[in-house]
């Protein structure tokens, strides 16, 4: 390796792990500490803003260890600051795969981080999330709001706060969808709101189906769902969808399909 | 000739800018803060572009990184610059990644080998972007290697890369205190023909011999004097006022822009 690159790698190693790595040679230690502080404060402030609930539920020492481990162990690929939170969730998945490490933190930590990240992912969706008008929902073809994210959780992540730490897994998984609804008013002012919705398992299957195959009619959906839900006939499912689909459309989770 | 002075565009006052449309020569944005930020960010930036000229000042290119150049990212930047019809793209003569991103600007070792390596990467970026890259002299707190001087390093990169220089006068001032050199001699020795853009900002005095480049305070009079000297030495160039922390009301910043405009190239 070129000599200057070796110097740079030594800087990076030390910045990631100042407790165990040798500081770069020939550099003033007081001045080096400035870099250590800048790097840490910057990354930590991004994570704290992106995961405010997680930052509140961890003890100061858990938080400190977690930040140190993230900086030391994770090789972040994204040059975009908006993606530092995504990098952090990727790190947490690996980090909490280790049972010993998992025990040092609340058992819901990784899932809470996923939940908190979903809001930003919905907000960062590139598409305009304004549902088209449709007079006859029952006759339309459908797609899912392009910003919609969903995930199943084993903990009631939406109810976690500084005073509420769930300790046991839920008997049934919880499905939560997060999505954005936009509005452009008559003065061309743009506004948007991120919405959270708890879904039952059948609605979750429906959303998943439509995300994979946009443009289905209610009859198409009933046929496809009846294969996954043999306990219901296609007719029963179609009856149910005549109520569910207009409801999801009202909530702007589903949009009429536009080619 | 009327000098062009811009202001760093911050989300803190974006709505106010969109509704009151104050007179500003141009705004500067960090593409990293606007790329992949969703529909609203594009919508707002389109509105800004309808009324204003915009410069891009990158943060994460990591031109001096030991990691391979992220060409995928450079192509994304090109798409972004093309999408919003932005011609000026500047970046830091620095690096912020080594075996992954650290998201902070680190000093490249001042060696000939490093200078030539950086210059080759700058040429590649210019090819992909189909635009000149304007490189900024950065502030630093301790050098990583001193085989050559900071000045010789900057000059070598600019020549080898055949690129432009963003003269950040606050960084020259901060470095002159941190590394005990004469900021006037430093500025005088820069190549006039390559200086196409300037930055001015405030800093924080952590100790009498250690200034931190925070962009979080008012511009010091010593830095205004350096800007006047730079104009006198190198002629006029557009300048941008940076303010990224402790952001005052927009009106106060607009008054600060007027102060930068009033800096004369005539010696007092």
Short mmCIF file of C-alpha atoms in Angstrom, two decimals:
data_model
loop_
_atom_site.label_atom_id
_atom_site.label_comp_id
_atom_site.label_asym_id
_atom_site.label_seq_id
_atom_site.Cartn_x
_atom_site.Cartn_y
_atom_site.Cartn_z
CA UNK A 1 0.00 0.00 0.00
CA UNK A 2 1.16 3.56 -0.74
CA UNK A 3 2.67 5.24 2.26
CA UNK A 4 0.13 8.06 2.35
CA UNK A 5 -2.70 5.51 2.31
CA UNK A 6 -1.15 3.72 5.26
CA UNK A 7 -1.17 7.02 7.15
CA UNK A 8 -4.83 7.54 6.25
CA UNK A 9 -5.79 4.02 7.32
CA UNK A 10 -4.02 4.56 10.63
CA UNK A 11 -6.00 7.76 11.16
CA UNK A 12 -9.26 5.98 10.38
CA UNK A 13 -8.42 2.98 12.61
CA UNK A 14 -7.60 5.27 15.49
CA UNK A 15 -10.68 7.46 14.96
CA UNK A 16 -12.88 4.34 15.00
CA UNK A 17 -11.18 2.86 18.03
CA UNK A 18 -9.15 5.38 20.03
CA UNK A 19 -9.11 3.15 23.12
CA UNK A 20 -7.31 0.25 21.49
CA UNK A 21 -5.58 1.57 18.35
CA UNK A 22 -2.28 3.43 18.19
CA UNK A 23 -2.72 7.12 17.39
CA UNK A 24 -1.17 8.22 14.08
CA UNK A 25 2.53 8.91 14.46
CA UNK A 26 3.88 12.46 14.29
CA UNK A 27 0.52 14.07 15.02
CA UNK A 28 -0.15 16.34 17.99
CA UNK A 29 -2.32 14.39 20.44
CA UNK A 30 -4.40 17.41 21.55
CA UNK A 31 -5.19 18.24 17.94
CA UNK A 32 -5.97 14.61 17.09
CA UNK A 33 -8.54 14.60 19.88
CA UNK A 34 -10.37 17.41 18.05
CA UNK A 35 -10.93 15.02 15.13
CA UNK A 36 -12.03 12.25 17.47
CA UNK A 37 -14.60 14.60 19.01
CA UNK A 38 -15.84 15.97 15.65
CA UNK A 39 -16.32 12.52 14.10
CA UNK A 40 -18.12 11.13 17.16
CA UNK A 41 -20.39 14.13 17.80
CA UNK A 42 -21.39 14.30 14.16
CA UNK A 43 -22.34 10.63 13.78
CA UNK A 44 -23.98 10.51 17.20
CA UNK A 45 -26.13 13.57 16.49
CA UNK A 46 -27.37 12.01 13.23
CA UNK A 47 -28.33 8.79 15.05
CA UNK A 48 -29.90 10.63 17.97
CA UNK A 49 -32.11 12.68 15.64
CA UNK A 50 -33.04 9.64 13.55
CA UNK A 51 -33.84 7.35 16.50
CA UNK A 52 -35.18 9.62 19.27
CA UNK A 53 -37.12 6.88 21.09
CA UNK A 54 -34.18 4.46 21.08
CA UNK A 55 -31.92 7.25 22.37
CA UNK A 56 -34.35 7.78 25.28
CA UNK A 57 -34.92 4.16 26.28
CA UNK A 58 -31.25 3.13 26.47
CA UNK A 59 -29.20 3.99 29.54
CA UNK A 60 -26.34 6.44 29.05
CA UNK A 61 -23.81 3.64 29.23
CA UNK A 62 -25.72 1.41 26.76
CA UNK A 63 -25.98 4.35 24.35
CA UNK A 64 -22.28 5.13 24.66
CA UNK A 65 -21.27 1.51 24.05
CA UNK A 66 -23.65 1.27 21.11
CA UNK A 67 -22.31 4.45 19.44
CA UNK A 68 -18.70 3.35 20.02
CA UNK A 69 -19.46 -0.08 18.52
CA UNK A 70 -21.22 1.43 15.49
CA UNK A 71 -18.31 3.76 14.73
CA UNK A 72 -15.71 1.07 15.39
CA UNK A 73 -17.31 -1.86 13.56
CA UNK A 74 -19.50 -0.58 10.76
CA UNK A 75 -18.09 0.24 7.32
CA UNK A 76 -20.69 2.74 6.08
CA UNK A 77 -21.03 2.71 2.29
CA UNK A 78 -23.48 5.53 1.70
CA UNK A 79 -22.08 9.03 1.14
CA UNK A 80 -25.52 10.51 1.91
CA UNK A 81 -26.24 11.80 5.40
CA UNK A 82 -29.88 10.78 5.02
CA UNK A 83 -28.68 7.18 4.87
CA UNK A 84 -26.63 7.14 8.07
CA UNK A 85 -29.78 5.87 9.82
CA UNK A 86 -30.09 3.07 7.26
CA UNK A 87 -26.42 2.19 7.84
CA UNK A 88 -27.15 2.12 11.57
CA UNK A 89 -30.08 -0.30 11.17
CA UNK A 90 -27.87 -2.59 9.01
CA UNK A 91 -25.22 -2.48 11.72
CA UNK A 92 -27.77 -3.27 14.46
CA UNK A 93 -29.00 -6.34 12.62
CA UNK A 94 -25.47 -7.79 12.61
CA UNK A 95 -24.58 -6.53 16.06
CA UNK A 96 -27.65 -7.99 17.77
CA UNK A 97 -27.21 -11.35 16.01
CA UNK A 98 -24.76 -12.09 18.83
CA UNK A 99 -26.72 -13.45 21.83
CA UNK A 100 -24.28 -12.11 24.40
CA UNK A 101 -24.50 -8.59 22.98
CA UNK A 102 -28.28 -8.85 22.68
CA UNK A 103 -28.53 -9.47 26.42
CA UNK A 104 -26.78 -6.21 27.20
CA UNK A 105 -29.63 -4.23 25.61
CA UNK A 106 -33.45 -4.24 25.65
CA UNK A 107 -34.64 -7.20 23.56
CA UNK A 108 -36.77 -4.92 21.35
CA UNK A 109 -33.81 -2.69 20.34
CA UNK A 110 -33.38 -3.81 16.73
CA UNK A 111 -37.11 -3.83 16.00
CA UNK A 112 -37.60 -0.38 17.55
CA UNK A 113 -34.80 0.97 15.33
CA UNK A 114 -36.48 -0.56 12.25
CA UNK A 115 -39.77 1.04 13.28
CA UNK A 116 -38.20 4.48 13.78
CA UNK A 117 -36.40 4.25 10.43
CA UNK A 118 -39.60 3.42 8.52
CA UNK A 119 -40.90 6.94 9.07
CA UNK A 120 -37.89 8.49 7.29
CA UNK A 121 -37.97 5.91 4.50
CA UNK A 122 -41.60 6.86 3.82
CA UNK A 123 -40.72 10.54 3.97
CA UNK A 124 -37.81 10.07 1.54
CA UNK A 125 -39.92 8.32 -1.09
CA UNK A 126 -39.30 10.01 -4.45
CA UNK A 127 -42.88 9.65 -5.69
CA UNK A 128 -45.66 12.19 -5.30
CA UNK A 129 -48.13 10.51 -2.92
CA UNK A 130 -51.38 12.17 -3.91
CA UNK A 131 -54.13 9.62 -4.62
CA UNK A 132 -55.99 10.06 -7.91
CA UNK A 133 -59.74 10.58 -7.67
CA UNK A 134 -61.97 7.67 -8.42
CA UNK A 135 -65.76 7.79 -8.42
CA UNK A 136 -66.22 4.01 -8.35
CA UNK A 137 -63.71 2.27 -6.08
CA UNK A 138 -65.38 -1.11 -6.69
CA UNK A 139 -64.63 -0.92 -10.43
CA UNK A 140 -61.06 0.42 -10.26
CA UNK A 141 -57.64 -1.21 -10.53
CA UNK A 142 -55.34 -0.67 -7.57
CA UNK A 143 -51.79 -0.04 -6.44
CA UNK A 144 -50.20 0.61 -3.05
CA UNK A 145 -49.18 4.13 -2.06
CA UNK A 146 -45.57 4.18 -3.37
CA UNK A 147 -44.17 5.44 -0.05
CA UNK A 148 -45.74 2.64 2.01
CA UNK A 149 -43.39 0.53 4.15
CA UNK A 150 -44.54 -2.32 6.32
CA UNK A 151 -42.98 -4.78 8.68
CA UNK A 152 -43.99 -7.37 11.25
CA UNK A 153 -42.91 -6.82 14.86
CA UNK A 154 -42.68 -9.13 17.85
CA UNK A 155 -42.88 -6.22 20.28
CA UNK A 156 -45.40 -3.36 20.52
CA UNK A 157 -42.78 -0.95 19.11
CA UNK A 158 -45.35 1.81 18.56
CA UNK A 159 -46.02 1.98 22.32
CA UNK A 160 -42.39 2.05 23.52
CA UNK A 161 -41.36 5.17 25.42
CA UNK A 162 -39.01 6.17 28.21
CA UNK A 163 -41.60 4.82 30.70
CA UNK A 164 -42.80 1.81 28.74
CA UNK A 165 -40.34 -0.99 27.96
CA UNK A 166 -42.04 -4.19 26.84
CA UNK A 167 -40.16 -7.19 28.17
CA UNK A 168 -41.93 -10.09 26.49
CA UNK A 169 -42.71 -10.93 22.90
CA UNK A 170 -46.27 -10.54 21.62
CA UNK A 171 -48.21 -13.80 21.19
CA UNK A 172 -49.00 -12.80 17.58
CA UNK A 173 -46.84 -10.63 15.31
CA UNK A 174 -47.91 -7.03 14.94
CA UNK A 175 -48.11 -5.58 11.39
CA UNK A 176 -47.49 -1.88 11.01
CA UNK A 177 -47.61 0.15 7.80
CA UNK A 178 -46.02 3.61 7.53
CA UNK A 179 -46.80 5.83 4.56
CA UNK A 180 -46.87 9.42 3.39
CA UNK A 181 -49.81 11.42 2.10
CA UNK A 182 -49.03 14.58 0.10
CA UNK A 183 -51.12 17.57 -0.78
CA UNK A 184 -50.50 20.46 -3.16
CA UNK A 185 -52.95 23.27 -2.44
CA UNK A 186 -54.37 25.89 -4.82
CA UNK A 187 -51.39 28.20 -4.03
CA UNK A 188 -49.01 25.42 -5.12
CA UNK A 189 -47.92 24.91 -1.50
CA UNK A 190 -46.78 21.37 -0.85
CA UNK A 191 -47.48 19.63 2.42
CA UNK A 192 -47.21 16.05 3.53
CA UNK A 193 -47.93 13.87 6.54
CA UNK A 194 -46.52 10.50 7.51
CA UNK A 195 -49.19 8.08 8.79
CA UNK A 196 -48.93 4.91 10.86
CA UNK A 197 -51.45 2.10 10.64
CA UNK A 198 -51.73 -1.22 12.46
CA UNK A 199 -53.01 -3.89 10.05
CA UNK A 200 -54.65 -7.25 10.45
CA UNK A 201 -52.94 -10.25 8.82
CA UNK A 202 -55.35 -10.47 5.87
CA UNK A 203 -54.96 -6.78 5.00
CA UNK A 204 -51.20 -7.25 5.29
CA UNK A 205 -51.34 -10.11 2.76
CA UNK A 206 -53.38 -7.87 0.47
CA UNK A 207 -50.87 -5.00 0.66
CA UNK A 208 -47.98 -7.39 0.04
CA UNK A 209 -49.80 -8.89 -2.97
CA UNK A 210 -50.53 -5.47 -4.49
CA UNK A 211 -46.97 -4.25 -3.95
CA UNK A 212 -45.70 -7.23 -5.90
CA UNK A 213 -48.44 -7.10 -8.56
CA UNK A 214 -49.82 -3.57 -8.94
CA UNK A 215 -52.87 -2.99 -11.16
CA UNK A 216 -55.24 -5.70 -9.87
CA UNK A 217 -59.01 -5.43 -9.67
CA UNK A 218 -60.96 -6.56 -6.59
CA UNK A 219 -61.86 -9.82 -8.38
CA UNK A 220 -58.14 -10.43 -9.24
CA UNK A 221 -57.18 -9.85 -5.60
CA UNK A 222 -59.91 -12.18 -4.30
CA UNK A 223 -58.72 -14.98 -6.60
CA UNK A 224 -55.05 -14.51 -5.68
CA UNK A 225 -55.76 -14.26 -1.95
CA UNK A 226 -57.98 -17.35 -1.90
CA UNK A 227 -54.89 -19.42 -2.80
CA UNK A 228 -53.12 -18.15 0.33
CA UNK A 229 -56.24 -18.27 2.52
CA UNK A 230 -57.93 -21.58 1.69
CA UNK A 231 -60.27 -21.19 4.66
CA UNK A 232 -62.15 -18.49 2.66
CA UNK A 233 -63.80 -18.81 -0.74
CA UNK A 234 -63.01 -16.28 -3.48
CA UNK A 235 -66.60 -14.99 -3.16
CA UNK A 236 -66.25 -14.43 0.60
CA UNK A 237 -62.96 -12.60 0.05
CA UNK A 238 -64.46 -10.47 -2.72
CA UNK A 239 -67.32 -9.49 -0.39
CA UNK A 240 -64.80 -8.45 2.27
CA UNK A 241 -62.66 -6.51 -0.25
CA UNK A 242 -65.66 -4.42 -1.33
CA UNK A 243 -65.50 -2.93 2.19
CA UNK A 244 -61.73 -3.05 2.77
CA UNK A 245 -60.58 -1.49 -0.51
CA UNK A 246 -62.63 1.75 -0.26
CA UNK A 247 -61.50 2.01 3.36
CA UNK A 248 -57.79 1.70 2.43
CA UNK A 249 -58.39 4.16 -0.41
CA UNK A 250 -59.94 6.65 2.05
CA UNK A 251 -56.81 6.32 4.18
CA UNK A 252 -54.63 6.89 1.06
CA UNK A 253 -52.86 3.56 1.54
CA UNK A 254 -54.13 2.41 -1.84
CA UNK A 255 -54.24 4.51 -4.99
CA UNK A 256 -56.20 3.83 -8.16
CA UNK A 257 -53.71 2.28 -10.59
CA UNK A 258 -52.27 4.74 -13.11
CA UNK A 259 -50.43 3.56 -16.20
CA UNK B 1 -18.65 45.70 -11.44
CA UNK B 2 -21.27 44.42 -9.03
CA UNK B 3 -19.85 41.56 -7.01
CA UNK B 4 -21.85 38.35 -6.69
CA UNK B 5 -22.31 37.18 -3.08
CA UNK B 6 -24.40 34.14 -2.19
CA UNK B 7 -25.67 32.49 0.96
CA UNK B 8 -25.74 28.86 2.08
CA UNK B 9 -29.34 27.62 1.82
CA UNK B 10 -30.55 25.96 5.01
CA UNK B 11 -33.82 24.13 5.67
CA UNK B 12 -34.16 26.29 8.81
CA UNK B 13 -35.19 29.23 6.61
CA UNK B 14 -36.19 27.52 3.36
CA UNK B 15 -39.93 28.18 3.79
CA UNK B 16 -39.21 31.85 4.47
CA UNK B 17 -37.10 32.06 1.31
CA UNK B 18 -39.85 30.43 -0.76
CA UNK B 19 -42.56 32.75 0.58
CA UNK B 20 -40.65 36.07 0.81
CA UNK B 21 -38.17 35.53 -2.09
CA UNK B 22 -35.47 37.89 -0.75
CA UNK B 23 -32.92 39.35 -3.16
CA UNK B 24 -29.89 37.02 -3.08
CA UNK B 25 -27.38 36.64 -5.93
CA UNK B 26 -27.25 32.85 -5.56
CA UNK B 27 -27.75 30.06 -3.05
CA UNK B 28 -25.37 27.23 -2.31
CA UNK B 29 -26.55 23.75 -1.35
CA UNK B 30 -24.80 20.50 -0.42
CA UNK B 31 -26.07 17.93 -2.93
CA UNK B 32 -25.75 15.27 -0.19
CA UNK B 33 -28.48 17.08 1.75
CA UNK B 34 -30.90 17.10 -1.19
CA UNK B 35 -30.32 13.82 -3.02
CA UNK B 36 -32.69 10.93 -2.17
CA UNK B 37 -34.61 13.19 0.22
CA UNK B 38 -38.03 12.53 -1.24
CA UNK B 39 -40.54 14.35 -3.42
CA UNK B 40 -40.80 17.44 -1.19
CA UNK B 41 -37.07 18.20 -1.46
CA UNK B 42 -37.25 18.08 -5.28
CA UNK B 43 -40.40 20.17 -5.29
CA UNK B 44 -38.77 22.83 -3.08
CA UNK B 45 -35.55 22.87 -5.07
CA UNK B 46 -37.49 23.30 -8.32
CA UNK B 47 -39.19 26.34 -6.73
CA UNK B 48 -35.80 27.75 -5.69
CA UNK B 49 -34.41 27.18 -9.19
CA UNK B 50 -37.37 29.02 -10.79
CA UNK B 51 -36.21 32.17 -9.01
CA UNK B 52 -32.53 31.79 -8.17
CA UNK B 53 -29.14 30.67 -9.35
CA UNK B 54 -27.76 27.72 -7.31
CA UNK B 55 -24.23 26.38 -6.69
CA UNK B 56 -23.47 22.91 -5.39
CA UNK B 57 -20.87 22.36 -2.69
CA UNK B 58 -20.27 18.67 -2.04
CA UNK B 59 -19.35 17.10 1.28
CA UNK B 60 -18.92 13.35 0.75
CA UNK B 61 -16.99 12.90 -2.50
CA UNK B 62 -13.96 11.98 -0.41
CA UNK B 63 -11.62 12.90 -3.26
CA UNK B 64 -8.52 12.07 -1.21
CA UNK B 65 -9.78 8.75 0.17
CA UNK B 66 -7.68 5.59 0.14
CA UNK B 67 -10.96 3.81 -0.79
CA UNK B 68 -11.78 3.53 -4.51
CA UNK B 69 -13.56 6.53 -6.04
CA UNK B 70 -17.33 5.98 -5.69
CA UNK B 71 -18.16 6.46 -9.39
CA UNK B 72 -21.75 5.42 -8.84
CA UNK B 73 -22.09 8.36 -6.47
CA UNK B 74 -20.33 10.70 -8.93
CA UNK B 75 -22.85 9.69 -11.60
CA UNK B 76 -25.69 10.36 -9.14
CA UNK B 77 -24.23 13.82 -8.58
CA UNK B 78 -24.13 14.39 -12.33
CA UNK B 79 -27.80 13.38 -12.57
CA UNK B 80 -28.61 15.78 -9.75
CA UNK B 81 -26.64 18.68 -11.31
CA UNK B 82 -28.27 18.02 -14.69
CA UNK B 83 -31.75 17.61 -13.20
CA UNK B 84 -31.58 21.06 -11.55
CA UNK B 85 -29.42 22.63 -14.25
CA UNK B 86 -26.59 23.56 -11.87
CA UNK B 87 -23.20 24.31 -13.41
CA UNK B 88 -20.92 25.04 -10.45
CA UNK B 89 -19.79 22.04 -8.40
CA UNK B 90 -17.19 22.45 -5.67
CA UNK B 91 -15.77 19.94 -3.19
CA UNK B 92 -13.21 19.74 -0.41
CA UNK B 93 -9.54 18.92 -0.93
CA UNK B 94 -9.94 16.36 1.81
CA UNK B 95 -11.32 12.88 2.51
CA UNK B 96 -14.07 11.55 4.75
CA UNK B 97 -13.82 7.80 4.26
CA UNK B 98 -11.21 5.07 4.73
CA UNK B 99 -12.62 1.53 4.84
CA UNK B 100 -16.07 3.14 4.97
CA UNK B 101 -17.45 6.64 5.57
CA UNK B 102 -16.66 8.62 8.71
CA UNK B 103 -18.72 11.65 7.59
CA UNK B 104 -16.12 14.24 8.60
CA UNK B 105 -13.40 16.04 6.65
CA UNK B 106 -9.89 14.74 7.33
CA UNK B 107 -6.55 16.19 6.16
CA UNK B 108 -4.86 14.41 3.26
CA UNK B 109 -1.16 13.71 3.97
CA UNK B 110 0.86 16.46 2.27
CA UNK B 111 3.01 14.25 0.01
CA UNK B 112 3.70 14.36 -3.74
CA UNK B 113 2.38 10.84 -4.16
CA UNK B 114 -0.91 11.79 -2.47
CA UNK B 115 -1.19 14.99 -4.54
CA UNK B 116 -0.80 13.08 -7.81
CA UNK B 117 -3.28 10.41 -6.67
CA UNK B 118 -5.87 13.07 -5.78
CA UNK B 119 -5.28 14.93 -9.05
CA UNK B 120 -5.93 11.77 -11.10
CA UNK B 121 -9.19 11.25 -9.22
CA UNK B 122 -10.22 14.89 -9.78
CA UNK B 123 -9.66 14.44 -13.53
CA UNK B 124 -11.86 11.34 -13.49
CA UNK B 125 -14.62 13.20 -11.64
CA UNK B 126 -14.41 16.11 -14.11
CA UNK B 127 -14.76 13.60 -16.98
CA UNK B 128 -17.85 12.00 -15.48
CA UNK B 129 -19.50 15.27 -14.44
CA UNK B 130 -18.60 17.05 -17.71
CA UNK B 131 -18.01 20.08 -15.52
CA UNK B 132 -14.98 21.62 -13.84
CA UNK B 133 -14.44 20.60 -10.22
CA UNK B 134 -13.71 23.56 -7.95
CA UNK B 135 -11.57 22.35 -5.03
CA UNK B 136 -11.65 24.05 -1.65
CA UNK B 137 -8.62 24.55 0.59
CA UNK B 138 -9.79 22.98 3.85
CA UNK B 139 -9.19 23.79 7.48
CA UNK B 140 -7.25 21.23 9.49
CA UNK B 141 -6.07 20.89 13.07
CA UNK B 142 -2.96 18.78 12.65
CA UNK B 143 -1.31 17.72 9.39
CA UNK B 144 -1.18 14.00 8.56
CA UNK B 145 2.22 14.26 6.83
CA UNK B 146 4.47 17.20 6.02
CA UNK B 147 6.73 15.95 3.22
CA UNK B 148 5.66 19.17 1.48
CA UNK B 149 3.88 22.32 2.67
CA UNK B 150 0.11 22.71 2.51
CA UNK B 151 0.61 25.43 -0.09
CA UNK B 152 2.85 23.28 -2.30
CA UNK B 153 0.38 20.40 -1.95
CA UNK B 154 -2.60 22.51 -3.05
CA UNK B 155 -0.68 24.00 -5.96
CA UNK B 156 0.47 20.58 -7.16
CA UNK B 157 -3.06 19.11 -7.05
CA UNK B 158 -4.52 22.10 -8.95
CA UNK B 159 -1.84 21.91 -11.64
CA UNK B 160 -1.88 18.13 -12.08
CA UNK B 161 -5.69 18.00 -12.11
CA UNK B 162 -6.03 21.21 -14.14
CA UNK B 163 -8.93 22.21 -11.92
CA UNK B 164 -10.23 25.37 -10.26
CA UNK B 165 -9.76 26.62 -6.69
CA UNK B 166 -12.42 27.61 -4.19
CA UNK B 167 -10.52 29.99 -1.92
CA UNK B 168 -11.97 29.71 1.57
CA UNK B 169 -10.51 32.74 3.35
CA UNK B 170 -11.76 31.63 6.76
CA UNK B 171 -9.94 28.31 6.33
CA UNK B 172 -6.74 30.16 5.44
CA UNK B 173 -7.14 32.26 8.58
CA UNK B 174 -7.96 29.26 10.81
CA UNK B 175 -4.97 27.32 9.45
CA UNK B 176 -2.63 30.30 9.74
CA UNK B 177 -3.36 30.44 13.49
CA UNK B 178 -3.42 26.67 14.01
CA UNK B 179 -0.17 26.11 12.10
CA UNK B 180 1.50 29.47 12.67
CA UNK B 181 1.96 30.81 9.16
CA UNK B 182 1.32 34.14 7.48
CA UNK B 183 -2.14 34.04 5.83
CA UNK B 184 -1.30 36.95 3.50
CA UNK B 185 1.76 35.25 2.09
CA UNK B 186 -0.28 32.07 1.68
CA UNK B 187 -3.03 33.81 -0.29
CA UNK B 188 -0.58 35.78 -2.40
CA UNK B 189 1.11 32.53 -3.49
CA UNK B 190 -2.09 30.93 -4.82
CA UNK B 191 -2.58 30.81 -8.60
CA UNK B 192 -4.91 33.72 -9.54
CA UNK B 193 -6.06 32.12 -12.78
CA UNK B 194 -7.51 29.11 -10.93
CA UNK B 195 -9.50 31.01 -8.28
CA UNK B 196 -13.11 31.04 -9.49
CA UNK B 197 -15.06 30.98 -6.25
CA UNK B 198 -14.69 31.95 -2.60
CA UNK B 199 -16.10 31.07 0.81
CA UNK B 200 -16.25 33.14 3.97
CA UNK B 201 -17.49 32.01 7.40
CA UNK B 202 -17.10 32.33 11.14
CA UNK B 203 -15.08 30.07 13.41
CA UNK B 204 -14.76 29.19 17.10
CA UNK B 205 -11.73 29.99 19.22
CA UNK B 206 -11.11 26.89 21.34
CA UNK B 207 -7.73 28.14 22.53
CA UNK B 208 -5.54 31.10 21.55
CA UNK B 209 -3.63 28.82 19.17
CA UNK B 210 -6.52 26.54 18.10
CA UNK B 211 -9.43 27.75 15.97
CA UNK B 212 -12.23 25.37 14.97
CA UNK B 213 -13.94 25.91 11.62
CA UNK B 214 -17.54 25.69 12.87
CA UNK B 215 -19.47 27.98 10.47
CA UNK B 216 -21.36 28.82 13.64
CA UNK B 217 -20.39 32.42 14.42
CA UNK B 218 -20.14 35.86 12.82
CA UNK B 219 -17.27 36.47 10.40
CA UNK B 220 -14.27 38.00 12.19
CA UNK B 221 -12.85 41.30 11.00
CA UNK B 222 -9.45 39.63 10.33
CA UNK B 223 -11.21 37.34 7.84
CA UNK B 224 -12.93 40.25 6.06
CA UNK B 225 -9.49 41.85 5.76
CA UNK B 226 -8.13 38.66 4.22
CA UNK B 227 -10.94 38.66 1.67
CA UNK B 228 -10.13 42.25 0.73
CA UNK B 229 -6.50 41.22 0.29
CA UNK B 230 -7.52 38.23 -1.84
CA UNK B 231 -9.53 40.51 -4.18
CA UNK B 232 -6.60 42.87 -4.40
CA UNK B 233 -4.21 40.02 -5.27
CA UNK B 234 -6.41 37.91 -7.52
CA UNK B 235 -9.25 40.12 -8.76
CA UNK B 236 -12.97 39.65 -8.14
CA UNK B 237 -14.62 36.27 -7.73
CA UNK B 238 -18.09 35.27 -6.48
CA UNK B 239 -18.18 34.61 -2.74
CA UNK B 240 -20.48 32.61 -0.54
CA UNK B 241 -21.28 33.21 3.13
CA UNK B 242 -21.54 29.90 5.02
CA UNK B 243 -23.53 29.54 8.22
CA UNK B 244 -24.33 26.01 9.40
CA UNK B 245 -24.73 26.27 13.20
CA UNK B 246 -26.30 28.82 15.59
CA UNK B 247 -28.24 30.04 12.58
CA UNK B 248 -29.59 33.58 13.12
CA UNK B 249 -32.79 34.91 11.49
CA UNK B 250 -32.64 35.14 7.70
CA UNK B 251 -32.70 38.96 7.83
CA UNK B 252 -29.52 39.00 9.91
CA UNK B 253 -27.81 36.70 7.41
CA UNK B 254 -28.93 38.93 4.54
CA UNK B 255 -27.31 41.90 6.33
CA UNK B 256 -24.12 39.83 6.67
CA UNK B 257 -24.24 39.16 2.92
CA UNK B 258 -24.32 42.96 2.40
CA UNK B 259 -21.22 43.27 4.62
CA UNK B 260 -19.40 40.75 2.43
CA UNK B 261 -20.51 42.73 -0.64
CA UNK B 262 -19.10 45.90 0.87
CA UNK B 263 -15.60 44.40 1.16
CA UNK B 264 -13.53 46.48 -1.16
CA UNK B 265 -10.52 45.41 -3.16
CA UNK B 266 -9.08 48.84 -2.51
CA UNK B 267 -6.61 48.75 0.34
CA UNK B 268 -7.71 50.77 3.33
#
